[in-house]
PDB file of C-alpha atoms and ligand atoms in Angstrom:
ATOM      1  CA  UNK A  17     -24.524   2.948  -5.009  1.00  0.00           C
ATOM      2  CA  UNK A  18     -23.947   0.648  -1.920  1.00  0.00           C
ATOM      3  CA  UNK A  19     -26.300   0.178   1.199  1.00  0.00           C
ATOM      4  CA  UNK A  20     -23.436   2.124   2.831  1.00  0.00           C
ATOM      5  CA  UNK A  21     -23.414   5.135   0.840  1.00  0.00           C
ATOM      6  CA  UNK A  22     -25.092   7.305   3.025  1.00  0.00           C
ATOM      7  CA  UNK A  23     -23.631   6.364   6.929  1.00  0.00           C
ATOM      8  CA  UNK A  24     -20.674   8.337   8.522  1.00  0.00           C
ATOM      9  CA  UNK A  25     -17.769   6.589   9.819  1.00  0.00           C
ATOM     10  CA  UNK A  26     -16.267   8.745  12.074  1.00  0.00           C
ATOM     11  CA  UNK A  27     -11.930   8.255  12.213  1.00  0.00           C
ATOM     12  CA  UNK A  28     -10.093   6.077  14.153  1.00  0.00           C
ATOM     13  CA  UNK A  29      -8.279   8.556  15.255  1.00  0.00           C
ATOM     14  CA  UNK A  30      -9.429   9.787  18.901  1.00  0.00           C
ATOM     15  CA  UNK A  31      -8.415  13.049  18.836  1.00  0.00           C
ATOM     16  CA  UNK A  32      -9.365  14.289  15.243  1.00  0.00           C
ATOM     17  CA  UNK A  33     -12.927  12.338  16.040  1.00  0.00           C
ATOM     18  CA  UNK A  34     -12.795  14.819  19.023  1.00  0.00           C
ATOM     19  CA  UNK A  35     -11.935  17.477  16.942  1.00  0.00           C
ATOM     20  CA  UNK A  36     -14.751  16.844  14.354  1.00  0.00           C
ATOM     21  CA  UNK A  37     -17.456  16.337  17.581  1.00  0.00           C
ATOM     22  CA  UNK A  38     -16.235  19.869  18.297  1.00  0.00           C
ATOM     23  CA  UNK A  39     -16.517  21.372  15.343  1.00  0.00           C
ATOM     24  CA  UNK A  40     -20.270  19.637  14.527  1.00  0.00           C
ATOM     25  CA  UNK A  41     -21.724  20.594  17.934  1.00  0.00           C
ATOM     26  CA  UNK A  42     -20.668  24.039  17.662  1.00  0.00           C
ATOM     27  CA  UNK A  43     -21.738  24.382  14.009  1.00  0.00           C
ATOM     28  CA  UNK A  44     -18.586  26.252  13.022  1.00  0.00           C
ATOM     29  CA  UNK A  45     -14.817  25.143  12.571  1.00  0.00           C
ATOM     30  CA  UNK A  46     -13.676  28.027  14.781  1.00  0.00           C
ATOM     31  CA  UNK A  47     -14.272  25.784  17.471  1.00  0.00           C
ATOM     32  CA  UNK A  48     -10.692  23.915  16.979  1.00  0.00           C
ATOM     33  CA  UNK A  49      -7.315  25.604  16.432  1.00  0.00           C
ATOM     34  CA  UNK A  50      -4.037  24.053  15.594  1.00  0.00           C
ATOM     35  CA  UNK A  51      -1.018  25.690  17.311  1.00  0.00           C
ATOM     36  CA  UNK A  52      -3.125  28.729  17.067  1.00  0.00           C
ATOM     37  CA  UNK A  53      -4.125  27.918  13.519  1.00  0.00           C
ATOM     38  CA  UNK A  54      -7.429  27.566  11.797  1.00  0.00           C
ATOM     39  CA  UNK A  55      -9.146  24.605   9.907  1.00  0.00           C
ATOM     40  CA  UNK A  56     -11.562  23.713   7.934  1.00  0.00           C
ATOM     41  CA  UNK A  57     -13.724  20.286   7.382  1.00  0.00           C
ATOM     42  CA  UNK A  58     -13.904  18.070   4.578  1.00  0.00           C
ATOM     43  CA  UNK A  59     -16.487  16.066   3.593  1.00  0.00           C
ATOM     44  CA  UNK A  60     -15.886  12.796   1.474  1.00  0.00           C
ATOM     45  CA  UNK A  61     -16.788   9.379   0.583  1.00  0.00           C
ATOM     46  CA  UNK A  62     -14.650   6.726   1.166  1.00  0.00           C
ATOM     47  CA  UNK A  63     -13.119   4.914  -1.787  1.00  0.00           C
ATOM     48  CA  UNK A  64     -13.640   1.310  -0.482  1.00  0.00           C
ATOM     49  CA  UNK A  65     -16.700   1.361   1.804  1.00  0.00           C
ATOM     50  CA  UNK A  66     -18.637   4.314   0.114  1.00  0.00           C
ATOM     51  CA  UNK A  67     -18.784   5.961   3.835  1.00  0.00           C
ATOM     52  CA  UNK A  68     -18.911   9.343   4.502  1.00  0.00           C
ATOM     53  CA  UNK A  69     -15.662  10.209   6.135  1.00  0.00           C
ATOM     54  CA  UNK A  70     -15.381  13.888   7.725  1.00  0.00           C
ATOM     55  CA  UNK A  71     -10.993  14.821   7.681  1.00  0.00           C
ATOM     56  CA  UNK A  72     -10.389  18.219   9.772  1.00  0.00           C
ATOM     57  CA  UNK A  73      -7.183  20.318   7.688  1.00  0.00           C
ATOM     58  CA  UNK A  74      -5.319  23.008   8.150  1.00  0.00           C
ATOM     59  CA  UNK A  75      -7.536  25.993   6.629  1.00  0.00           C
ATOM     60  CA  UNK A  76      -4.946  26.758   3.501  1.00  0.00           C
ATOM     61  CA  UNK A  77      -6.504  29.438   1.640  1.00  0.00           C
ATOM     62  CA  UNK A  78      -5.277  32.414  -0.891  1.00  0.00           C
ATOM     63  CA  UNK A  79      -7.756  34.568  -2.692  1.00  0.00           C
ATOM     64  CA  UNK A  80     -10.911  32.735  -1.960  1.00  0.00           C
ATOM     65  CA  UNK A  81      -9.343  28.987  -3.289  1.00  0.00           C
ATOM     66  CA  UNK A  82      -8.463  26.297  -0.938  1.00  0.00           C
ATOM     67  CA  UNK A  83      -5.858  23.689  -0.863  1.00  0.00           C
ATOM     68  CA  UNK A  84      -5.316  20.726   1.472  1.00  0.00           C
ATOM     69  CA  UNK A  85      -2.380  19.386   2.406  1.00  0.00           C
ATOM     70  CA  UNK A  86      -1.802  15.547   2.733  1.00  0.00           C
ATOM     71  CA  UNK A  87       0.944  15.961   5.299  1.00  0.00           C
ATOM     72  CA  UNK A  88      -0.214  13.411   8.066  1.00  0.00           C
ATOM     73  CA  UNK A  89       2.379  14.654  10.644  1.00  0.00           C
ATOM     74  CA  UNK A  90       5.293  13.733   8.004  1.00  0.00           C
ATOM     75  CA  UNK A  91       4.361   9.793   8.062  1.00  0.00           C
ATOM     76  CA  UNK A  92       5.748   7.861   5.644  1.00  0.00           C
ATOM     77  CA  UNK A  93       2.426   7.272   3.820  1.00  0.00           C
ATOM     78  CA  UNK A  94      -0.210   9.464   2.367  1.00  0.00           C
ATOM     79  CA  UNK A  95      -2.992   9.590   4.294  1.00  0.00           C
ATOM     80  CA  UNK A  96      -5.985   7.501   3.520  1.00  0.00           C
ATOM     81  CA  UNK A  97      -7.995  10.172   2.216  1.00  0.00           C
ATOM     82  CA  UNK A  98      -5.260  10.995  -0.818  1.00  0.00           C
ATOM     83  CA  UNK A  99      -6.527   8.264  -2.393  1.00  0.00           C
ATOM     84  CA  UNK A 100     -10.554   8.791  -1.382  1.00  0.00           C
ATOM     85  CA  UNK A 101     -10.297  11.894  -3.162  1.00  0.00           C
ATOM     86  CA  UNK A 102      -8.358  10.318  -6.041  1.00  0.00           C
ATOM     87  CA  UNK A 103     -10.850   8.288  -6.599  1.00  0.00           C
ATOM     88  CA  UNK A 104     -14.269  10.621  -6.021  1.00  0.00           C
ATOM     89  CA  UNK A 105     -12.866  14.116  -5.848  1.00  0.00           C
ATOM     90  CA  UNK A 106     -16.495  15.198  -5.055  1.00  0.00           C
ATOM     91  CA  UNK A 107     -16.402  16.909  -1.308  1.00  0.00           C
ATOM     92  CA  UNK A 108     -17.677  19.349   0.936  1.00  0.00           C
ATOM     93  CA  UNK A 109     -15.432  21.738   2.843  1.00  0.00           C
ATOM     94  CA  UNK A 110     -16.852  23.862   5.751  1.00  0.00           C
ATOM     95  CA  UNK A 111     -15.152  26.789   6.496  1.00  0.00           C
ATOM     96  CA  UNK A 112     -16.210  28.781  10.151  1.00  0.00           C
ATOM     97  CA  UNK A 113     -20.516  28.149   9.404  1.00  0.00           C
ATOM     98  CA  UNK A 114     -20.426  28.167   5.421  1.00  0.00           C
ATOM     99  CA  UNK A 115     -20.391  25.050   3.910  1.00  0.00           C
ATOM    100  CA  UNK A 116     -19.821  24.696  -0.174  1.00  0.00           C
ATOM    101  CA  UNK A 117     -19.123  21.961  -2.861  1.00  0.00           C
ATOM    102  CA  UNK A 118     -15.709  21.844  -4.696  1.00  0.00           C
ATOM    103  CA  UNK A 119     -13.676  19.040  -6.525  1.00  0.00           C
ATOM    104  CA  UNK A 120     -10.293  18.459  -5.556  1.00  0.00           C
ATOM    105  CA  UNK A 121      -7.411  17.876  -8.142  1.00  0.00           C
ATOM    106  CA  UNK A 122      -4.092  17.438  -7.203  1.00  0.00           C
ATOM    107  CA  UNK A 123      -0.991  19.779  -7.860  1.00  0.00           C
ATOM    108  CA  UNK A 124       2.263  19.082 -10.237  1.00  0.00           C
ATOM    109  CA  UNK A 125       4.952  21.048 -11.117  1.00  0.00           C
ATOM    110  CA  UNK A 126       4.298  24.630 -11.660  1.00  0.00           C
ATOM    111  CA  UNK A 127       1.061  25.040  -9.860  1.00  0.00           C
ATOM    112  CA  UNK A 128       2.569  22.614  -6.826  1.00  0.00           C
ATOM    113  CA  UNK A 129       5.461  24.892  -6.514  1.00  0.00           C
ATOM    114  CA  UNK A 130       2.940  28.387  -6.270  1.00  0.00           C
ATOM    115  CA  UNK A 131       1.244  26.790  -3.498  1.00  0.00           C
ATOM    116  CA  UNK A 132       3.795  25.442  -1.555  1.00  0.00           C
ATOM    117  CA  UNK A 133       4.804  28.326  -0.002  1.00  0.00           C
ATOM    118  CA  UNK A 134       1.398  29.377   0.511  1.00  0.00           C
ATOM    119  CA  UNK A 135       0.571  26.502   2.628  1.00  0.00           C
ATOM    120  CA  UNK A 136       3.813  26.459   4.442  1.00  0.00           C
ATOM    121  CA  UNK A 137       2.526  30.051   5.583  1.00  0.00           C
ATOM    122  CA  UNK A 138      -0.917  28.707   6.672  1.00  0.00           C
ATOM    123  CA  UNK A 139       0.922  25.940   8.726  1.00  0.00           C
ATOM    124  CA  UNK A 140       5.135  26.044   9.387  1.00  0.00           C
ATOM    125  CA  UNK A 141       4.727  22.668  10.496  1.00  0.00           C
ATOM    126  CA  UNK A 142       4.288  21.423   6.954  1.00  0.00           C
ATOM    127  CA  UNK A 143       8.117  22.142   6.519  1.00  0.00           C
ATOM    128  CA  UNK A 144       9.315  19.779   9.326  1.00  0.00           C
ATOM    129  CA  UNK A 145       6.710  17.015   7.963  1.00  0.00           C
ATOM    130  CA  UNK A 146       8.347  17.040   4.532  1.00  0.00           C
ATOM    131  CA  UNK A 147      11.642  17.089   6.107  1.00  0.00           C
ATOM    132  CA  UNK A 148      10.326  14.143   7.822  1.00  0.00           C
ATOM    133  CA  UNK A 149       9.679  12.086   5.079  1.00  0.00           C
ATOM    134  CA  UNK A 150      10.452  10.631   1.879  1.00  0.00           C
ATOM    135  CA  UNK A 151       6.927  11.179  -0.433  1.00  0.00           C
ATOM    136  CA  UNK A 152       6.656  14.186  -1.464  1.00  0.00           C
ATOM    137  CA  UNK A 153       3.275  15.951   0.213  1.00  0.00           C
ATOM    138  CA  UNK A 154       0.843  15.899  -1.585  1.00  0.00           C
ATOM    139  CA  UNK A 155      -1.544  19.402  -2.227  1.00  0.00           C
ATOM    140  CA  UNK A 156      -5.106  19.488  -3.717  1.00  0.00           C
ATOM    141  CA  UNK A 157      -6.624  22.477  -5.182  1.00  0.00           C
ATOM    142  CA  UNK A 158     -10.462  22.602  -4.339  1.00  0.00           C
ATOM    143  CA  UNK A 159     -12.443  24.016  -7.238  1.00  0.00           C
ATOM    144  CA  UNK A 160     -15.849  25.275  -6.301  1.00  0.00           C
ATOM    145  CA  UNK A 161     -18.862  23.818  -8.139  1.00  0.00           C
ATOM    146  CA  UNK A 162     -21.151  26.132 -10.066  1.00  0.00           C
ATOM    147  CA  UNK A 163     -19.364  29.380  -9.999  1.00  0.00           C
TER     148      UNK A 163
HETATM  149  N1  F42 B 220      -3.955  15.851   8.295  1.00  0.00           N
HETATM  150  C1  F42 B 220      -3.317  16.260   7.202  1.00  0.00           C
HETATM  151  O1  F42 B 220      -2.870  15.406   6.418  1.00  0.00           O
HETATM  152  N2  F42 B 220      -3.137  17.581   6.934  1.00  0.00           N
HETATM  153  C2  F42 B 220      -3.629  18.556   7.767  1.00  0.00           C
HETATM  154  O2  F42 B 220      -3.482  19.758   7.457  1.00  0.00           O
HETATM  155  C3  F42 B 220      -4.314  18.139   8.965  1.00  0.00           C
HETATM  156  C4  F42 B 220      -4.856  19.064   9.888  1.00  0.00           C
HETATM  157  C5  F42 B 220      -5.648  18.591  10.957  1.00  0.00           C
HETATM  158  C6  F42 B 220      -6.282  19.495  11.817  1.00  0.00           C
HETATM  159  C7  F42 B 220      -7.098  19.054  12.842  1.00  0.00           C
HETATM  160  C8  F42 B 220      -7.295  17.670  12.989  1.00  0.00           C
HETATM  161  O3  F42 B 220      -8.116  17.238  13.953  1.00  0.00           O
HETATM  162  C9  F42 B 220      -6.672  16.762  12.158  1.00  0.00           C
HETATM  163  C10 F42 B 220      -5.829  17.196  11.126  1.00  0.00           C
HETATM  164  N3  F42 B 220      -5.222  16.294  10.258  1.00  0.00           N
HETATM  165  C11 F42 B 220      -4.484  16.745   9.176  1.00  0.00           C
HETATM  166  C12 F42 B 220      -5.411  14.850  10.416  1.00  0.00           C
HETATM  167  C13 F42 B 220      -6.427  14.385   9.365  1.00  0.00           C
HETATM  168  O4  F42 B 220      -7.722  14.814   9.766  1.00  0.00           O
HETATM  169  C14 F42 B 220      -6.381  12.861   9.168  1.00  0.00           C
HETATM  170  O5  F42 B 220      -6.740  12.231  10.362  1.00  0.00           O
HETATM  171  C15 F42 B 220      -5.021  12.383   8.754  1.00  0.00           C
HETATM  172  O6  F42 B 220      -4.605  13.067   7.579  1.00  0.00           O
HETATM  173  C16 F42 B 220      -5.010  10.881   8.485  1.00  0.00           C
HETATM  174  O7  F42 B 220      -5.970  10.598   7.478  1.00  0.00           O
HETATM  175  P1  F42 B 220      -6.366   9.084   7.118  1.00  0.00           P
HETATM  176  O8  F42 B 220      -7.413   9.160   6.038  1.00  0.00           O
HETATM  177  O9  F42 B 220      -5.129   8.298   6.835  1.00  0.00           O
HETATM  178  O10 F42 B 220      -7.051   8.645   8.495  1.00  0.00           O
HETATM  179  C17 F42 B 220      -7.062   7.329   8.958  1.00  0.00           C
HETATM  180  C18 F42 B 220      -6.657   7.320  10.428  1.00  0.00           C
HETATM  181  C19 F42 B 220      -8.509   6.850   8.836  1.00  0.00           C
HETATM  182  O11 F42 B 220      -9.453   7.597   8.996  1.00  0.00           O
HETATM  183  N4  F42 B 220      -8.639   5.600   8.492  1.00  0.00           N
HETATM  184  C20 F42 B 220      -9.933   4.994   8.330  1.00  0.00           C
HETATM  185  C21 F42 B 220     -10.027   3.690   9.038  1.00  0.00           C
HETATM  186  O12 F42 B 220     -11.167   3.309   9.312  1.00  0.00           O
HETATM  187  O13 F42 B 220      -8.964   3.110   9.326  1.00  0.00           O
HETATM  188  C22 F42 B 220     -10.203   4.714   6.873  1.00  0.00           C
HETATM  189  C23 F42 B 220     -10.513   5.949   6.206  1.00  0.00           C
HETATM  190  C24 F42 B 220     -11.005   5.742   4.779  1.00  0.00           C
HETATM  191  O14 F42 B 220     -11.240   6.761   4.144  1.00  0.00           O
HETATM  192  N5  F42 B 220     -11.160   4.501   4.204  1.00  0.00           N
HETATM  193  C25 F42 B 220     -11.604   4.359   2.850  1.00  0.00           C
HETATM  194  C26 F42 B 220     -13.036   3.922   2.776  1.00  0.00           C
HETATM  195  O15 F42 B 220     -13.453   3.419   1.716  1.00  0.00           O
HETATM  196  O16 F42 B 220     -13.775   4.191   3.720  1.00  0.00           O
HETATM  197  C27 F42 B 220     -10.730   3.470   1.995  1.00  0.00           C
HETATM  198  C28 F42 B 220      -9.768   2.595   2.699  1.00  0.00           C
HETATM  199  C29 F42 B 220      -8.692   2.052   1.791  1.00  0.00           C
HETATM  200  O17 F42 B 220      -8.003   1.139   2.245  1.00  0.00           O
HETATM  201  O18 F42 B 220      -8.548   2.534   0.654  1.00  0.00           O
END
């Protein structure tokens, strides 16, 4: 444990910060769409600082499980939170008001290739970011806690 564990650091990023405002003051993640598209909220510690960070997705979701989707608008790096959850795969992930615990683990081969699809249907767009780039996107399957 830090001094830091416990203090947000909301993202760089303007608009996602905007995005996660949104979502806090109206206590539900139906407040933001994407192309028409829902999200959800995650909920993790930083790997470095021990922050909390809050990362909006695209809500990815098939018979109650969720996955998230490193994609990062195709860049040629994952995003920094890949490697926060690598390294504490402990998170939160709000979805409309419901909030629940899950740990994320990444998806290879068989499993990767199930899911694909199934987040390509949550969000086309994820087809022209891996067309985009050279890394392959990562997915992460959230596992609920205690169920
Ligand atoms: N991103 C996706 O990858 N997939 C999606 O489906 C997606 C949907 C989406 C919907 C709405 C929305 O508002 C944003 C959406 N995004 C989506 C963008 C997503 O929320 C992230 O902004 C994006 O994936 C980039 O993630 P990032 O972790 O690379 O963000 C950067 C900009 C960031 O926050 N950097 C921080 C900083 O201060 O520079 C550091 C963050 C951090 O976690 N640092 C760690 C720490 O310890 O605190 C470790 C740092 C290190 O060097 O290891």
């Amino acid at each position: 444990m830090t001094p830091n564990d416990d203090e947000y650091a909301p993202s760089p990023t303007g608009w996602v910060r905007t995005q996660v405002e949104k979502i806090e003051a109206a206590g539900t993640t139906a407040a933001v769409k994407i192309m028409g598209r829902p999200v959800v909220l995650l909920t993790m510690r930083g790997a470095k600082s021990g922050k909390i960070r809050k990362v909006p997705l695209m809500r990815i979701e098939h018979n109650g499980l969720y996955v998230a989707v490193g994609s990062d608008g195709g860049s040629s790096k994952h995003p920094v939170w890949y490697h926060n959850l690598k390294a504490d795969p402990k998170i939160t992930l709000q979805d409309g008001e419901i909030t629940k615990e899950y740990v994320a683990r990444e998806l290879e081969g068989a499993e990767y290739d199930k899911w694909w699809p199934r987040s390509v249907a949550g969000f086309p767009q994820y087809a022209e970011y891996q067309k985009k780039t050279a890394r392959k996107i990562p997915q992460f399957l959230l596992e609920p806690v205690g169920q």
